[in-house]
Amino acid sequence: MRLILGTNSYQGRPLDIVKSELPSDFAFQCLEEQTMHCFLDAVQNADYILAGGRMRITEGVLERAKKLKMIQRSGVGLDSLDLDAIKKREIPLYVNQGINAQSTAEQTLLLILACLRRLPSINENTKNGVWRKQEQGLQTYELNGKTVGVIGMGHIARILVSLLKPFHVNILYYSRTRAEQTFEEENNMTFVSLNELLSSSDVVTLHCALTEQTRGMIGSSALDRMKKGGILVNTARGGLVDTVALRDALQDGRLSYAALDVHEYEPIPDDYALKNLDNIILTPHIAGVTFDSFRAMMHSAFHNIECFENGRIEEIAPYRVL
């Protein structure tokens, strides 16, 4: 029986879903603790790795993984993987392309609306008996007619664009690869430089990969270029944003609000610079995780592993990265 090692620590209901989707001729083990010591010990017996986004797969891990046949990402991000080491050892790497894109896009829209309508503070005030209807209402804004700047145009961003359509927003986007002209026209999108996007958008939302080129791309200079009172939303990768620079921009009023689902360090540390601000929403990297998306993610990941084990390589070819 082949062993699949999961780098996450699944417990309770998530573990029940994992087991329910596991093919009958495979065994599954997840890390008791998400530590490198635990990972190095467990990986020695693994035929397959189901890689989450937190534990790094390094040269040292691969040296211990003598039986390893293939690595399957539970999502799509590759920033936790040493791609050079994986390529050097000729270990096939597969991703779950687009599997949680709908979930992430929906949460992005939720966060945009929550920022515009100041939902956290109004919820808190109402629970505390503060009933200043007009005063609070006039501090909120509609999404309708606003300019939304989308950085990156992958699966998630494309779904978000479709979700934004009923709000009649003007969409500016900046991406390494330009979208098709028909897609731009259908969704009222304009391809612009990053500087123009930052200076012209009421809301900026991040949907690009974390690379050496994009790390810290939203720092002091980028935040200075944004519209005064603008909103920043990040459901992509925490390392895209300079946390201290964002704190300063929120404190001095350059930005009115922000929402982050992803963070440079996860779980967030006790001294997290953004933790005590009133004008930010923080969620625990949960945008891509719903009951629906998690079950689909496990089903797809195990399907890829089962196909690989049984030699049905062509069936899963579109999901191979290396």
Coordinates of C-alpha atoms in Angstrom, one line a residue:
M1 CA 0.0 0.0 0.0
R2 CA 1.4 3.4 -1.1
L3 CA 1.8 6.1 1.6
I4 CA 0.7 9.7 0.9
L5 CA 2.2 12.2 3.4
G6 CA 0.3 15.4 4.0
T7 CA 2.3 18.3 5.2
N8 CA -0.7 19.9 7.0
S9 CA -1.9 18.8 10.4
Y10 CA -5.4 17.7 9.6
Q11 CA -7.7 17.0 12.5
G12 CA -11.4 16.6 13.1
R13 CA -13.7 17.4 10.2
P14 CA -11.0 18.2 7.7
L15 CA -9.3 14.8 8.4
D16 CA -12.7 13.1 8.0
I17 CA -13.0 14.7 4.5
V18 CA -9.5 13.7 3.6
K19 CA -10.1 10.1 4.6
S20 CA -13.4 10.0 2.7
E21 CA -11.7 11.1 -0.5
L22 CA -8.7 8.8 -0.1
P23 CA -8.5 6.0 -2.7
S24 CA -8.9 2.6 -1.2
D25 CA -5.4 1.3 -2.1
F26 CA -3.5 4.2 -0.4
A27 CA -2.6 5.0 3.1
F28 CA -2.6 8.6 4.4
Q29 CA -0.5 10.2 7.1
C30 CA -0.4 13.9 8.1
L31 CA 2.2 15.6 10.3
E32 CA 1.4 15.5 14.0
E33 CA 3.1 18.9 14.2
Q34 CA 4.0 21.3 11.4
T35 CA 7.7 21.4 12.2
M36 CA 10.7 20.6 10.1
H37 CA 11.8 17.9 12.5
C38 CA 8.5 16.1 12.2
F39 CA 8.5 16.5 8.4
L40 CA 12.0 15.1 8.0
D41 CA 11.2 12.1 10.1
A42 CA 7.9 11.3 8.4
V43 CA 9.0 11.9 4.8
Q44 CA 11.4 8.9 4.8
N45 CA 8.4 6.5 4.3
A46 CA 6.4 8.6 1.8
D47 CA 5.7 7.5 -1.7
Y48 CA 3.8 10.7 -2.4
I49 CA 3.7 14.2 -0.7
L50 CA 0.5 16.1 -0.6
A51 CA 2.0 19.6 0.0
G52 CA 0.2 22.4 1.7
G53 CA 1.5 25.9 1.5
R54 CA 3.2 26.3 4.9
M55 CA 5.9 23.6 5.2
R56 CA 8.8 24.2 2.8
I57 CA 10.0 21.3 0.6
T58 CA 13.7 21.8 0.6
E59 CA 16.8 20.0 -0.6
G60 CA 17.1 18.5 2.9
V61 CA 13.6 17.1 2.8
L62 CA 14.2 15.6 -0.6
E63 CA 17.4 13.9 0.6
R64 CA 15.4 12.0 3.1
A65 CA 12.6 11.1 0.7
K66 CA 14.2 8.1 -0.8
K67 CA 10.9 6.5 -1.9
L68 CA 9.2 9.7 -3.2
K69 CA 7.6 9.3 -6.6
M70 CA 5.7 12.6 -7.0
I71 CA 4.7 15.8 -5.2
Q72 CA 1.1 17.0 -5.4
R73 CA 0.3 20.5 -4.3
S74 CA -3.1 20.8 -2.5
G75 CA -3.4 24.3 -4.1
V76 CA -1.4 26.1 -6.8
G77 CA 1.2 28.4 -5.1
L78 CA 4.8 27.3 -5.6
D79 CA 6.6 29.6 -3.2
S80 CA 7.0 27.0 -0.5
L81 CA 8.8 24.6 -2.9
D82 CA 12.5 24.5 -3.8
L83 CA 11.8 24.1 -7.5
D84 CA 15.5 23.8 -8.5
A85 CA 16.0 20.9 -6.0
I86 CA 12.8 19.2 -7.2
K87 CA 13.8 19.6 -10.9
K88 CA 17.3 18.4 -10.2
R89 CA 16.0 15.2 -8.7
E90 CA 13.5 14.8 -11.6
I91 CA 10.5 14.5 -9.2
P92 CA 7.2 15.2 -11.0
L93 CA 5.3 18.1 -9.4
Y94 CA 1.5 18.6 -9.9
V95 CA -0.8 21.4 -8.8
N96 CA -4.6 21.7 -8.2
Q97 CA -5.0 24.4 -10.9
G98 CA -8.1 26.5 -10.2
I99 CA -9.7 24.2 -7.7
N100 CA -10.4 26.9 -5.1
A101 CA -10.5 29.9 -7.4
Q102 CA -14.3 30.4 -7.0
S103 CA -14.0 30.3 -3.2
T104 CA -11.1 32.8 -3.1
A105 CA -12.8 35.2 -5.6
E106 CA -16.0 35.2 -3.5
Q107 CA -14.1 36.0 -0.4
T108 CA -12.2 38.8 -2.2
L109 CA -15.5 40.4 -3.1
L110 CA -16.8 39.9 0.4
L111 CA -13.7 41.7 1.8
I112 CA -14.0 44.6 -0.7
L113 CA -17.6 45.1 0.3
A114 CA -16.9 44.8 4.0
C115 CA -14.2 47.4 3.7
L116 CA -16.4 49.8 1.8
R117 CA -19.3 49.4 4.2
R118 CA -17.0 49.4 7.4
L119 CA -18.7 46.2 8.4
P120 CA -16.4 45.2 11.4
S121 CA -16.7 48.5 13.2
I122 CA -20.5 48.9 12.5
N123 CA -21.1 45.4 13.7
E124 CA -19.2 46.1 16.9
N125 CA -21.0 49.4 17.5
T126 CA -24.4 47.8 17.0
K127 CA -23.7 45.0 19.4
N128 CA -22.5 47.6 21.9
G129 CA -25.7 49.6 21.6
V130 CA -24.4 52.4 19.4
W131 CA -27.2 53.4 17.1
R132 CA -25.9 56.3 15.0
K133 CA -27.6 55.5 11.7
Q134 CA -26.8 58.5 9.5
E135 CA -23.5 59.3 11.1
Q136 CA -22.2 55.7 10.5
G137 CA -23.9 55.3 7.2
L138 CA -22.2 58.4 5.8
Q139 CA -18.8 56.9 6.5
T140 CA -19.6 54.0 4.1
Y141 CA -19.5 53.7 0.4
E142 CA -21.1 51.8 -2.5
L143 CA -19.0 49.6 -4.8
N144 CA -21.2 50.6 -7.7
G145 CA -19.3 52.8 -10.2
K146 CA -15.9 52.6 -8.4
T147 CA -12.6 51.8 -10.0
V148 CA -11.1 48.5 -9.0
G149 CA -7.5 47.8 -9.7
V150 CA -6.7 44.1 -10.1
I151 CA -3.0 43.0 -10.0
G152 CA -2.6 39.7 -11.7
M153 CA -5.1 38.0 -14.1
G154 CA -5.1 34.3 -13.3
H155 CA -8.1 32.0 -12.5
I156 CA -9.1 33.8 -9.3
A157 CA -8.9 37.3 -10.8
R158 CA -11.0 36.3 -13.8
I159 CA -13.7 34.9 -11.6
L160 CA -13.6 38.0 -9.5
V161 CA -14.0 40.2 -12.6
S162 CA -17.2 38.3 -13.5
L163 CA -18.5 38.7 -9.9
L164 CA -17.9 42.4 -10.1
K165 CA -19.8 42.8 -13.3
P166 CA -23.3 43.6 -11.7
F167 CA -21.7 46.4 -9.7
H168 CA -20.8 48.3 -13.0
V169 CA -17.3 49.0 -11.8
N170 CA -14.4 50.3 -14.0
I171 CA -11.7 47.6 -13.9
L172 CA -8.0 48.5 -14.3
Y173 CA -5.6 45.6 -14.4
Y174 CA -1.9 45.0 -14.5
S175 CA -0.5 41.5 -15.3
R176 CA 2.6 39.8 -16.6
T177 CA 0.4 38.5 -19.5
R178 CA -2.4 40.6 -21.0
A179 CA -5.9 39.1 -21.3
E180 CA -7.6 38.6 -24.6
Q181 CA -9.2 41.6 -26.1
T182 CA -12.7 40.0 -26.1
F183 CA -12.4 39.3 -22.3
E184 CA -11.3 42.9 -21.7
E185 CA -14.3 44.3 -23.7
E186 CA -16.8 42.0 -22.1
N187 CA -15.7 43.0 -18.6
N188 CA -15.0 46.7 -19.0
M189 CA -11.3 46.1 -18.3
T190 CA -8.3 48.3 -19.2
F191 CA -4.7 47.1 -19.2
V192 CA -2.5 49.7 -17.5
S193 CA 0.9 50.1 -15.9
L194 CA 1.2 49.3 -12.2
N195 CA 1.7 52.9 -11.4
E196 CA -1.4 54.0 -13.2
L197 CA -3.4 51.3 -11.5
L198 CA -2.3 52.3 -8.1
S199 CA -2.9 56.0 -8.6
S200 CA -6.3 55.6 -10.2
S201 CA -8.0 52.8 -8.3
D202 CA -10.5 53.2 -5.4
V203 CA -9.8 49.5 -4.5
V204 CA -6.6 47.6 -5.2
T205 CA -6.8 43.8 -5.0
L206 CA -3.8 41.4 -5.3
H207 CA -3.9 38.2 -7.3
C208 CA -0.4 37.5 -8.4
A209 CA 2.2 34.9 -7.4
L210 CA 4.9 35.5 -4.9
T211 CA 8.3 35.6 -6.6
E212 CA 11.6 37.3 -6.0
Q213 CA 10.3 40.1 -8.3
T214 CA 6.9 40.5 -6.6
R215 CA 8.0 40.1 -2.9
G216 CA 7.2 43.4 -1.1
M217 CA 5.8 45.0 -4.2
I218 CA 3.2 46.8 -2.1
G219 CA 5.6 48.8 0.0
S220 CA 6.0 52.5 1.0
S221 CA 6.4 53.8 -2.5
A222 CA 3.5 51.8 -3.9
L223 CA 1.2 52.8 -1.0
D224 CA 2.2 56.5 -1.6
R225 CA 1.0 56.2 -5.2
M226 CA -2.4 54.9 -4.2
K227 CA -5.4 57.2 -4.0
K228 CA -5.8 58.9 -0.6
G229 CA -8.4 56.9 1.2
G230 CA -8.1 53.9 -1.0
I231 CA -8.6 50.3 0.0
L232 CA -6.1 47.4 -0.3
V233 CA -7.2 43.7 -0.4
N234 CA -4.8 40.8 -0.4
T235 CA -6.0 37.2 -0.8
A236 CA -2.9 36.1 -2.8
R237 CA 0.3 35.8 -0.7
G238 CA 1.4 37.7 2.4
G239 CA 4.9 38.4 1.2
L240 CA 3.5 40.7 -1.5
V241 CA 2.9 43.4 1.1
D242 CA 5.3 45.3 3.4
T243 CA 3.4 44.9 6.7
V244 CA 5.0 47.9 8.5
A245 CA 4.5 50.2 5.5
L246 CA 0.8 49.2 5.3
R247 CA 0.4 49.8 9.1
D248 CA 1.8 53.3 8.6
A249 CA -0.4 54.0 5.6
L250 CA -3.5 52.9 7.6
Q251 CA -2.6 54.9 10.6
D252 CA -1.8 58.2 8.9
G253 CA -4.9 58.0 6.6
R254 CA -3.3 57.5 3.3
L255 CA -5.4 54.3 3.1
S256 CA -8.9 54.2 4.7
Y257 CA -9.1 50.4 5.0
A258 CA -7.5 47.1 4.2
A259 CA -8.3 43.4 4.3
L260 CA -5.7 40.6 4.4
D261 CA -6.4 36.9 4.2
V262 CA -2.7 36.1 3.8
H263 CA 0.2 37.2 6.0
E264 CA 4.0 37.2 5.8
Y265 CA 4.1 34.9 8.8
E266 CA 1.3 32.4 9.5
P267 CA -0.1 32.0 12.1
I268 CA 0.3 35.7 12.8
P269 CA 2.7 36.5 15.7
D270 CA 1.7 38.2 18.9
D271 CA 3.6 41.4 17.8
Y272 CA 1.9 41.5 14.4
A273 CA 2.1 45.2 13.3
L274 CA -1.5 45.2 12.0
K275 CA -3.2 43.4 14.8
N276 CA -4.6 46.3 16.8
L277 CA -5.8 48.6 14.0
D278 CA -9.5 49.3 13.7
N279 CA -9.4 49.9 9.9
I280 CA -8.2 46.4 8.8
I281 CA -9.9 43.0 8.4
L282 CA -7.7 40.0 9.1
T283 CA -8.7 36.4 8.2
P284 CA -6.6 33.2 8.6
H285 CA -5.7 32.3 5.0
I286 CA -9.2 31.0 4.7
A287 CA -10.4 32.5 1.4
G288 CA -9.7 29.3 -0.6
V289 CA -11.1 27.0 2.1
T290 CA -14.8 26.2 2.2
F291 CA -16.5 22.9 2.7
D292 CA -17.1 22.7 -1.0
S293 CA -13.6 23.7 -2.1
F294 CA -11.8 21.6 0.5
R295 CA -13.6 18.5 -0.5
A296 CA -13.0 19.2 -4.2
M297 CA -9.3 19.9 -3.5
M298 CA -8.8 16.6 -1.8
H299 CA -10.7 14.7 -4.4
S300 CA -8.7 16.3 -7.2
A301 CA -5.3 15.9 -5.5
F302 CA -5.9 12.2 -4.8
H303 CA -7.2 11.7 -8.3
N304 CA -3.9 13.0 -9.7
I305 CA -1.9 10.8 -7.4
E306 CA -4.0 7.7 -8.2
C307 CA -3.6 8.4 -12.0
F308 CA 0.1 8.8 -11.6
E309 CA 0.5 5.6 -9.6
N310 CA -1.5 3.7 -12.3
G311 CA 0.3 5.1 -15.2
R312 CA -2.5 7.4 -16.5
I313 CA -0.1 10.2 -17.0
E314 CA -1.8 11.8 -20.0
E315 CA -5.0 12.2 -18.0
I316 CA -3.3 14.6 -15.6
A317 CA -0.8 16.2 -17.9
P318 CA -2.4 19.7 -17.7
Y319 CA -1.7 19.8 -14.0
R320 CA 2.0 19.1 -14.2
V321 CA 4.4 21.9 -13.4
L322 CA 7.7 20.0 -13.4

